[in-house]
Amino acid sequence: MATSAIQTNGSKPWELTVPKKDHYSPDEVIQAYFKGKEVGKADGLKEGSEATRQLLLKALTENLSKAGSETNKVLKAFKAQKLKTESALLRIDSWHRFSVMIVATEAAFKSDKLLKVYDVVNALESTVTNDQFHIRFSFVAGGKDLDPKALAADGYVLKLKS
């Protein structure tokens, strides 16, 4: 499966893990969001509001960068416990809500040391969460039994660059 980099400046730490034709760009998602708001409410966001669209894109871009930074903190916690990871995958739930799936080696996933990483994650999630940014971390054991297509189907289509 070929990967390609996302064009949004703030998403530099992330790369696309599915073919471009199977994925919507942030601009396409934002445009659909505005159309949905326009149809759903009479006083909703108007499609013609370029300023609103640009603000939303800016916030998404900044939050993508922040998600990369916070994910690196979690990966450092793994290293501090001498636990190995295979990858970190991102799902964009909305412009300000992100889910990160850390794929750990099977040995790391079964280790009692993973509880120390959970402590770091719990502290981090509660510290950075606000009205403009929310991130949630989950872990899964990697290896040959992990199906990357299932993760992509669940929306984890961005991978943290090494």
mmCIF file with all atom_site columns, C-alpha atoms in Angstrom:
data_model
loop_
_atom_site.group_PDB
_atom_site.id
_atom_site.type_symbol
_atom_site.label_atom_id
_atom_site.label_alt_id
_atom_site.label_comp_id
_atom_site.label_asym_id
_atom_site.label_entity_id
_atom_site.label_seq_id
_atom_site.pdbx_PDB_ins_code
_atom_site.Cartn_x
_atom_site.Cartn_y
_atom_site.Cartn_z
_atom_site.occupancy
_atom_site.B_iso_or_equiv
_atom_site.pdbx_formal_charge
_atom_site.auth_seq_id
_atom_site.auth_comp_id
_atom_site.auth_asym_id
_atom_site.auth_atom_id
_atom_site.pdbx_PDB_model_num
ATOM 1   C CA . MET A 1 1   ? 0.000   0.000   0.000  1.00 0.00 ? 1   MET A CA 1
ATOM 2   C CA . ALA A 1 2   ? 1.576   3.264   -1.084 1.00 0.00 ? 2   ALA A CA 1
ATOM 3   C CA . THR A 1 3   ? 1.658   6.256   1.196  1.00 0.00 ? 3   THR A CA 1
ATOM 4   C CA . SER A 1 4   ? 1.641   9.926   0.333  1.00 0.00 ? 4   SER A CA 1
ATOM 5   C CA . ALA A 1 5   ? 2.147   13.045  2.393  1.00 0.00 ? 5   ALA A CA 1
ATOM 6   C CA . ILE A 1 6   ? -0.819  15.258  3.199  1.00 0.00 ? 6   ILE A CA 1
ATOM 7   C CA . GLN A 1 7   ? -0.582  18.731  1.729  1.00 0.00 ? 7   GLN A CA 1
ATOM 8   C CA . THR A 1 8   ? -1.707  20.685  4.814  1.00 0.00 ? 8   THR A CA 1
ATOM 9   C CA . ASN A 1 9   ? 1.288   22.522  6.296  1.00 0.00 ? 9   ASN A CA 1
ATOM 10  C CA . GLY A 1 10  ? 0.488   21.718  9.931  1.00 0.00 ? 10  GLY A CA 1
ATOM 11  C CA . SER A 1 11  ? 0.190   18.025  9.286  1.00 0.00 ? 11  SER A CA 1
ATOM 12  C CA . LYS A 1 12  ? 3.893   17.593  8.540  1.00 0.00 ? 12  LYS A CA 1
ATOM 13  C CA . PRO A 1 13  ? 4.319   14.910  11.193 1.00 0.00 ? 13  PRO A CA 1
ATOM 14  C CA . TRP A 1 14  ? 1.625   12.745  9.551  1.00 0.00 ? 14  TRP A CA 1
ATOM 15  C CA . GLU A 1 15  ? 1.479   10.825  6.278  1.00 0.00 ? 15  GLU A CA 1
ATOM 16  C CA . LEU A 1 16  ? -1.452  9.176   4.545  1.00 0.00 ? 16  LEU A CA 1
ATOM 17  C CA . THR A 1 17  ? -1.534  5.355   4.791  1.00 0.00 ? 17  THR A CA 1
ATOM 18  C CA . VAL A 1 18  ? -4.265  4.703   2.227  1.00 0.00 ? 18  VAL A CA 1
ATOM 19  C CA . PRO A 1 19  ? -4.320  5.530   -1.494 1.00 0.00 ? 19  PRO A CA 1
ATOM 20  C CA . LYS A 1 20  ? -5.281  9.172   -2.077 1.00 0.00 ? 20  LYS A CA 1
ATOM 21  C CA . LYS A 1 21  ? -8.350  8.127   -4.079 1.00 0.00 ? 21  LYS A CA 1
ATOM 22  C CA . ASP A 1 22  ? -9.724  6.350   -0.976 1.00 0.00 ? 22  ASP A CA 1
ATOM 23  C CA . HIS A 1 23  ? -9.357  9.379   1.297  1.00 0.00 ? 23  HIS A CA 1
ATOM 24  C CA . TYR A 1 24  ? -10.912 12.835  1.531  1.00 0.00 ? 24  TYR A CA 1
ATOM 25  C CA . SER A 1 25  ? -8.619  15.828  1.995  1.00 0.00 ? 25  SER A CA 1
ATOM 26  C CA . PRO A 1 26  ? -9.119  18.155  4.985  1.00 0.00 ? 26  PRO A CA 1
ATOM 27  C CA . ASP A 1 27  ? -10.509 20.766  2.570  1.00 0.00 ? 27  ASP A CA 1
ATOM 28  C CA . GLU A 1 28  ? -13.107 18.295  1.265  1.00 0.00 ? 28  GLU A CA 1
ATOM 29  C CA . VAL A 1 29  ? -14.119 17.345  4.809  1.00 0.00 ? 29  VAL A CA 1
ATOM 30  C CA . ILE A 1 30  ? -14.467 20.994  5.802  1.00 0.00 ? 30  ILE A CA 1
ATOM 31  C CA . GLN A 1 31  ? -16.538 21.761  2.698  1.00 0.00 ? 31  GLN A CA 1
ATOM 32  C CA . ALA A 1 32  ? -18.882 18.853  3.491  1.00 0.00 ? 32  ALA A CA 1
ATOM 33  C CA . TYR A 1 33  ? -19.122 20.088  7.094  1.00 0.00 ? 33  TYR A CA 1
ATOM 34  C CA . PHE A 1 34  ? -20.238 23.528  5.929  1.00 0.00 ? 34  PHE A CA 1
ATOM 35  C CA . LYS A 1 35  ? -22.778 22.086  3.492  1.00 0.00 ? 35  LYS A CA 1
ATOM 36  C CA . GLY A 1 36  ? -24.201 19.906  6.262  1.00 0.00 ? 36  GLY A CA 1
ATOM 37  C CA . LYS A 1 37  ? -24.467 22.862  8.615  1.00 0.00 ? 37  LYS A CA 1
ATOM 38  C CA . GLU A 1 38  ? -26.166 24.929  5.917  1.00 0.00 ? 38  GLU A CA 1
ATOM 39  C CA . VAL A 1 39  ? -28.764 22.225  5.228  1.00 0.00 ? 39  VAL A CA 1
ATOM 40  C CA . GLY A 1 40  ? -29.256 21.297  8.892  1.00 0.00 ? 40  GLY A CA 1
ATOM 41  C CA . LYS A 1 41  ? -29.968 24.750  10.295 1.00 0.00 ? 41  LYS A CA 1
ATOM 42  C CA . ALA A 1 42  ? -31.288 27.960  8.839  1.00 0.00 ? 42  ALA A CA 1
ATOM 43  C CA . ASP A 1 43  ? -28.847 29.930  10.997 1.00 0.00 ? 43  ASP A CA 1
ATOM 44  C CA . GLY A 1 44  ? -25.983 27.500  10.336 1.00 0.00 ? 44  GLY A CA 1
ATOM 45  C CA . LEU A 1 45  ? -22.656 28.244  8.697  1.00 0.00 ? 45  LEU A CA 1
ATOM 46  C CA . LYS A 1 46  ? -23.076 29.580  5.182  1.00 0.00 ? 46  LYS A CA 1
ATOM 47  C CA . GLU A 1 47  ? -21.072 27.971  2.413  1.00 0.00 ? 47  GLU A CA 1
ATOM 48  C CA . GLY A 1 48  ? -19.953 31.403  1.228  1.00 0.00 ? 48  GLY A CA 1
ATOM 49  C CA . SER A 1 49  ? -18.223 32.241  4.503  1.00 0.00 ? 49  SER A CA 1
ATOM 50  C CA . GLU A 1 50  ? -14.634 31.978  3.299  1.00 0.00 ? 50  GLU A CA 1
ATOM 51  C CA . ALA A 1 51  ? -13.319 33.585  6.503  1.00 0.00 ? 51  ALA A CA 1
ATOM 52  C CA . THR A 1 52  ? -15.012 30.930  8.646  1.00 0.00 ? 52  THR A CA 1
ATOM 53  C CA . ARG A 1 53  ? -13.714 28.183  6.387  1.00 0.00 ? 53  ARG A CA 1
ATOM 54  C CA . GLN A 1 54  ? -10.167 29.547  6.617  1.00 0.00 ? 54  GLN A CA 1
ATOM 55  C CA . LEU A 1 55  ? -10.355 29.783  10.413 1.00 0.00 ? 55  LEU A CA 1
ATOM 56  C CA . LEU A 1 56  ? -11.536 26.191  10.627 1.00 0.00 ? 56  LEU A CA 1
ATOM 57  C CA . LEU A 1 57  ? -8.762  25.015  8.309  1.00 0.00 ? 57  LEU A CA 1
ATOM 58  C CA . LYS A 1 58  ? -6.191  26.947  10.356 1.00 0.00 ? 58  LYS A CA 1
ATOM 59  C CA . ALA A 1 59  ? -7.452  25.376  13.599 1.00 0.00 ? 59  ALA A CA 1
ATOM 60  C CA . LEU A 1 60  ? -7.385  21.897  12.042 1.00 0.00 ? 60  LEU A CA 1
ATOM 61  C CA . THR A 1 61  ? -3.857  22.454  10.760 1.00 0.00 ? 61  THR A CA 1
ATOM 62  C CA . GLU A 1 62  ? -2.599  23.660  14.151 1.00 0.00 ? 62  GLU A CA 1
ATOM 63  C CA . ASN A 1 63  ? -4.324  20.782  15.918 1.00 0.00 ? 63  ASN A CA 1
ATOM 64  C CA . LEU A 1 64  ? -2.771  18.225  13.558 1.00 0.00 ? 64  LEU A CA 1
ATOM 65  C CA . SER A 1 65  ? 0.635   19.560  14.488 1.00 0.00 ? 65  SER A CA 1
ATOM 66  C CA . LYS A 1 66  ? -0.240  19.497  18.192 1.00 0.00 ? 66  LYS A CA 1
ATOM 67  C CA . ALA A 1 67  ? -1.498  15.908  17.860 1.00 0.00 ? 67  ALA A CA 1
ATOM 68  C CA . GLY A 1 68  ? 1.902   14.980  16.420 1.00 0.00 ? 68  GLY A CA 1
ATOM 69  C CA . SER A 1 69  ? 3.695   16.666  19.296 1.00 0.00 ? 69  SER A CA 1
ATOM 70  C CA . GLU A 1 70  ? 1.543   14.976  21.953 1.00 0.00 ? 70  GLU A CA 1
ATOM 71  C CA . THR A 1 71  ? 1.937   11.605  20.239 1.00 0.00 ? 71  THR A CA 1
ATOM 72  C CA . ASN A 1 72  ? 5.713   12.003  20.359 1.00 0.00 ? 72  ASN A CA 1
ATOM 73  C CA . LYS A 1 73  ? 5.436   12.494  24.132 1.00 0.00 ? 73  LYS A CA 1
ATOM 74  C CA . VAL A 1 74  ? 3.623   9.167   24.432 1.00 0.00 ? 74  VAL A CA 1
ATOM 75  C CA . LEU A 1 75  ? 6.224   7.456   22.256 1.00 0.00 ? 75  LEU A CA 1
ATOM 76  C CA . LYS A 1 76  ? 8.949   8.861   24.540 1.00 0.00 ? 76  LYS A CA 1
ATOM 77  C CA . ALA A 1 77  ? 7.106   7.292   27.489 1.00 0.00 ? 77  ALA A CA 1
ATOM 78  C CA . PHE A 1 78  ? 7.298   3.943   25.693 1.00 0.00 ? 78  PHE A CA 1
ATOM 79  C CA . LYS A 1 79  ? 11.044  4.416   25.172 1.00 0.00 ? 79  LYS A CA 1
ATOM 80  C CA . ALA A 1 80  ? 11.534  5.409   28.806 1.00 0.00 ? 80  ALA A CA 1
ATOM 81  C CA . GLN A 1 81  ? 10.008  2.059   29.805 1.00 0.00 ? 81  GLN A CA 1
ATOM 82  C CA . LYS A 1 82  ? 12.114  0.275   27.161 1.00 0.00 ? 82  LYS A CA 1
ATOM 83  C CA . LEU A 1 83  ? 8.958   -0.768  25.299 1.00 0.00 ? 83  LEU A CA 1
ATOM 84  C CA . LYS A 1 84  ? 8.941   -0.870  21.506 1.00 0.00 ? 84  LYS A CA 1
ATOM 85  C CA . THR A 1 85  ? 6.264   0.429   19.176 1.00 0.00 ? 85  THR A CA 1
ATOM 86  C CA . GLU A 1 86  ? 5.613   -0.280  15.515 1.00 0.00 ? 86  GLU A CA 1
ATOM 87  C CA . SER A 1 87  ? 3.682   2.855   14.560 1.00 0.00 ? 87  SER A CA 1
ATOM 88  C CA . ALA A 1 88  ? 1.348   5.610   15.673 1.00 0.00 ? 88  ALA A CA 1
ATOM 89  C CA . LEU A 1 89  ? -1.838  6.130   13.651 1.00 0.00 ? 89  LEU A CA 1
ATOM 90  C CA . LEU A 1 90  ? -4.206  9.093   13.702 1.00 0.00 ? 90  LEU A CA 1
ATOM 91  C CA . ARG A 1 91  ? -7.951  9.356   13.140 1.00 0.00 ? 91  ARG A CA 1
ATOM 92  C CA . ILE A 1 92  ? -9.411  12.843  12.754 1.00 0.00 ? 92  ILE A CA 1
ATOM 93  C CA . ASP A 1 93  ? -12.790 12.783  14.480 1.00 0.00 ? 93  ASP A CA 1
ATOM 94  C CA . SER A 1 94  ? -13.435 16.506  13.914 1.00 0.00 ? 94  SER A CA 1
ATOM 95  C CA . TRP A 1 95  ? -11.403 19.695  13.547 1.00 0.00 ? 95  TRP A CA 1
ATOM 96  C CA . HIS A 1 96  ? -10.554 19.587  17.262 1.00 0.00 ? 96  HIS A CA 1
ATOM 97  C CA . ARG A 1 97  ? -10.964 15.913  18.273 1.00 0.00 ? 97  ARG A CA 1
ATOM 98  C CA . PHE A 1 98  ? -8.322  13.309  17.464 1.00 0.00 ? 98  PHE A CA 1
ATOM 99  C CA . SER A 1 99  ? -7.849  9.630   18.243 1.00 0.00 ? 99  SER A CA 1
ATOM 100 C CA . VAL A 1 100 ? -4.380  8.088   18.169 1.00 0.00 ? 100 VAL A CA 1
ATOM 101 C CA . MET A 1 101 ? -3.779  4.344   17.976 1.00 0.00 ? 101 MET A CA 1
ATOM 102 C CA . ILE A 1 102 ? -0.316  3.315   19.134 1.00 0.00 ? 102 ILE A CA 1
ATOM 103 C CA . VAL A 1 103 ? 0.676   -0.037  17.650 1.00 0.00 ? 103 VAL A CA 1
ATOM 104 C CA . ALA A 1 104 ? 2.994   -1.649  20.201 1.00 0.00 ? 104 ALA A CA 1
ATOM 105 C CA . THR A 1 105 ? 4.979   -4.816  19.746 1.00 0.00 ? 105 THR A CA 1
ATOM 106 C CA . GLU A 1 106 ? 3.280   -7.866  21.205 1.00 0.00 ? 106 GLU A CA 1
ATOM 107 C CA . ALA A 1 107 ? 5.880   -8.038  23.998 1.00 0.00 ? 107 ALA A CA 1
ATOM 108 C CA . ALA A 1 108 ? 5.342   -4.371  24.892 1.00 0.00 ? 108 ALA A CA 1
ATOM 109 C CA . PHE A 1 109 ? 1.574   -4.754  24.830 1.00 0.00 ? 109 PHE A CA 1
ATOM 110 C CA . LYS A 1 110 ? 1.751   -7.657  27.300 1.00 0.00 ? 110 LYS A CA 1
ATOM 111 C CA . SER A 1 111 ? 4.291   -6.005  29.594 1.00 0.00 ? 111 SER A CA 1
ATOM 112 C CA . ASP A 1 112 ? 3.361   -4.697  33.038 1.00 0.00 ? 112 ASP A CA 1
ATOM 113 C CA . LYS A 1 113 ? 5.461   -1.638  32.169 1.00 0.00 ? 113 LYS A CA 1
ATOM 114 C CA . LEU A 1 114 ? 2.665   -0.534  29.847 1.00 0.00 ? 114 LEU A CA 1
ATOM 115 C CA . LEU A 1 115 ? 0.796   0.611   32.968 1.00 0.00 ? 115 LEU A CA 1
ATOM 116 C CA . LYS A 1 116 ? 3.466   3.316   33.420 1.00 0.00 ? 116 LYS A CA 1
ATOM 117 C CA . VAL A 1 117 ? 2.734   4.520   29.887 1.00 0.00 ? 117 VAL A CA 1
ATOM 118 C CA . TYR A 1 118 ? -0.976  4.646   30.731 1.00 0.00 ? 118 TYR A CA 1
ATOM 119 C CA . ASP A 1 119 ? -0.114  6.943   33.653 1.00 0.00 ? 119 ASP A CA 1
ATOM 120 C CA . VAL A 1 120 ? 1.641   9.319   31.249 1.00 0.00 ? 120 VAL A CA 1
ATOM 121 C CA . VAL A 1 121 ? -1.251  9.151   28.787 1.00 0.00 ? 121 VAL A CA 1
ATOM 122 C CA . ASN A 1 122 ? -3.883  9.835   31.447 1.00 0.00 ? 122 ASN A CA 1
ATOM 123 C CA . ALA A 1 123 ? -1.967  12.871  32.697 1.00 0.00 ? 123 ALA A CA 1
ATOM 124 C CA . LEU A 1 124 ? -1.356  14.136  29.163 1.00 0.00 ? 124 LEU A CA 1
ATOM 125 C CA . GLU A 1 125 ? -4.969  13.708  28.003 1.00 0.00 ? 125 GLU A CA 1
ATOM 126 C CA . SER A 1 126 ? -6.328  15.604  30.992 1.00 0.00 ? 126 SER A CA 1
ATOM 127 C CA . THR A 1 127 ? -3.725  18.371  30.668 1.00 0.00 ? 127 THR A CA 1
ATOM 128 C CA . VAL A 1 128 ? -4.156  19.182  26.970 1.00 0.00 ? 128 VAL A CA 1
ATOM 129 C CA . THR A 1 129 ? -7.919  18.772  26.674 1.00 0.00 ? 129 THR A CA 1
ATOM 130 C CA . ASN A 1 130 ? -9.867  21.996  26.171 1.00 0.00 ? 130 ASN A CA 1
ATOM 131 C CA . ASP A 1 131 ? -12.637 23.378  23.937 1.00 0.00 ? 131 ASP A CA 1
ATOM 132 C CA . GLN A 1 132 ? -10.210 23.740  21.030 1.00 0.00 ? 132 GLN A CA 1
ATOM 133 C CA . PHE A 1 133 ? -8.286  20.449  21.280 1.00 0.00 ? 133 PHE A CA 1
ATOM 134 C CA . HIS A 1 134 ? -9.019  16.955  22.506 1.00 0.00 ? 134 HIS A CA 1
ATOM 135 C CA . ILE A 1 135 ? -6.859  13.879  21.997 1.00 0.00 ? 135 ILE A CA 1
ATOM 136 C CA . ARG A 1 136 ? -7.436  10.283  23.028 1.00 0.00 ? 136 ARG A CA 1
ATOM 137 C CA . PHE A 1 137 ? -4.851  7.499   22.924 1.00 0.00 ? 137 PHE A CA 1
ATOM 138 C CA . SER A 1 138 ? -5.447  3.779   22.525 1.00 0.00 ? 138 SER A CA 1
ATOM 139 C CA . PHE A 1 139 ? -3.055  0.860   22.220 1.00 0.00 ? 139 PHE A CA 1
ATOM 140 C CA . VAL A 1 140 ? -3.126  -2.321  20.176 1.00 0.00 ? 140 VAL A CA 1
ATOM 141 C CA . ALA A 1 141 ? -0.718  -5.217  19.830 1.00 0.00 ? 141 ALA A CA 1
ATOM 142 C CA . GLY A 1 142 ? 1.003   -5.319  16.465 1.00 0.00 ? 142 GLY A CA 1
ATOM 143 C CA . GLY A 1 143 ? 2.515   -8.255  14.696 1.00 0.00 ? 143 GLY A CA 1
ATOM 144 C CA . LYS A 1 144 ? 1.332   -10.472 11.907 1.00 0.00 ? 144 LYS A CA 1
ATOM 145 C CA . ASP A 1 145 ? -2.216  -10.789 13.266 1.00 0.00 ? 145 ASP A CA 1
ATOM 146 C CA . LEU A 1 146 ? -2.918  -7.055  13.117 1.00 0.00 ? 146 LEU A CA 1
ATOM 147 C CA . ASP A 1 147 ? -4.874  -6.106  10.000 1.00 0.00 ? 147 ASP A CA 1
ATOM 148 C CA . PRO A 1 148 ? -3.847  -2.626  8.769  1.00 0.00 ? 148 PRO A CA 1
ATOM 149 C CA . LYS A 1 149 ? -6.914  -2.548  6.509  1.00 0.00 ? 149 LYS A CA 1
ATOM 150 C CA . ALA A 1 150 ? -9.155  -2.887  9.571  1.00 0.00 ? 150 ALA A CA 1
ATOM 151 C CA . LEU A 1 151 ? -7.404  0.068   11.212 1.00 0.00 ? 151 LEU A CA 1
ATOM 152 C CA . ALA A 1 152 ? -7.805  2.107   8.013  1.00 0.00 ? 152 ALA A CA 1
ATOM 153 C CA . ALA A 1 153 ? -11.496 1.136   7.887  1.00 0.00 ? 153 ALA A CA 1
ATOM 154 C CA . ASP A 1 154 ? -11.814 2.467   11.438 1.00 0.00 ? 154 ASP A CA 1
ATOM 155 C CA . GLY A 1 155 ? -10.440 5.791   10.201 1.00 0.00 ? 155 GLY A CA 1
ATOM 156 C CA . TYR A 1 156 ? -6.798  5.503   11.228 1.00 0.00 ? 156 TYR A CA 1
ATOM 157 C CA . VAL A 1 157 ? -5.440  6.640   7.882  1.00 0.00 ? 157 VAL A CA 1
ATOM 158 C CA . LEU A 1 158 ? -2.604  8.914   8.994  1.00 0.00 ? 158 LEU A CA 1
ATOM 159 C CA . LYS A 1 159 ? 0.700   7.557   10.272 1.00 0.00 ? 159 LYS A CA 1
ATOM 160 C CA . LEU A 1 160 ? 3.222   9.499   12.338 1.00 0.00 ? 160 LEU A CA 1
ATOM 161 C CA . LYS A 1 161 ? 6.427   9.947   10.381 1.00 0.00 ? 161 LYS A CA 1
ATOM 162 C CA . SER A 1 162 ? 9.513   8.466   12.025 1.00 0.00 ? 162 SER A CA 1
#
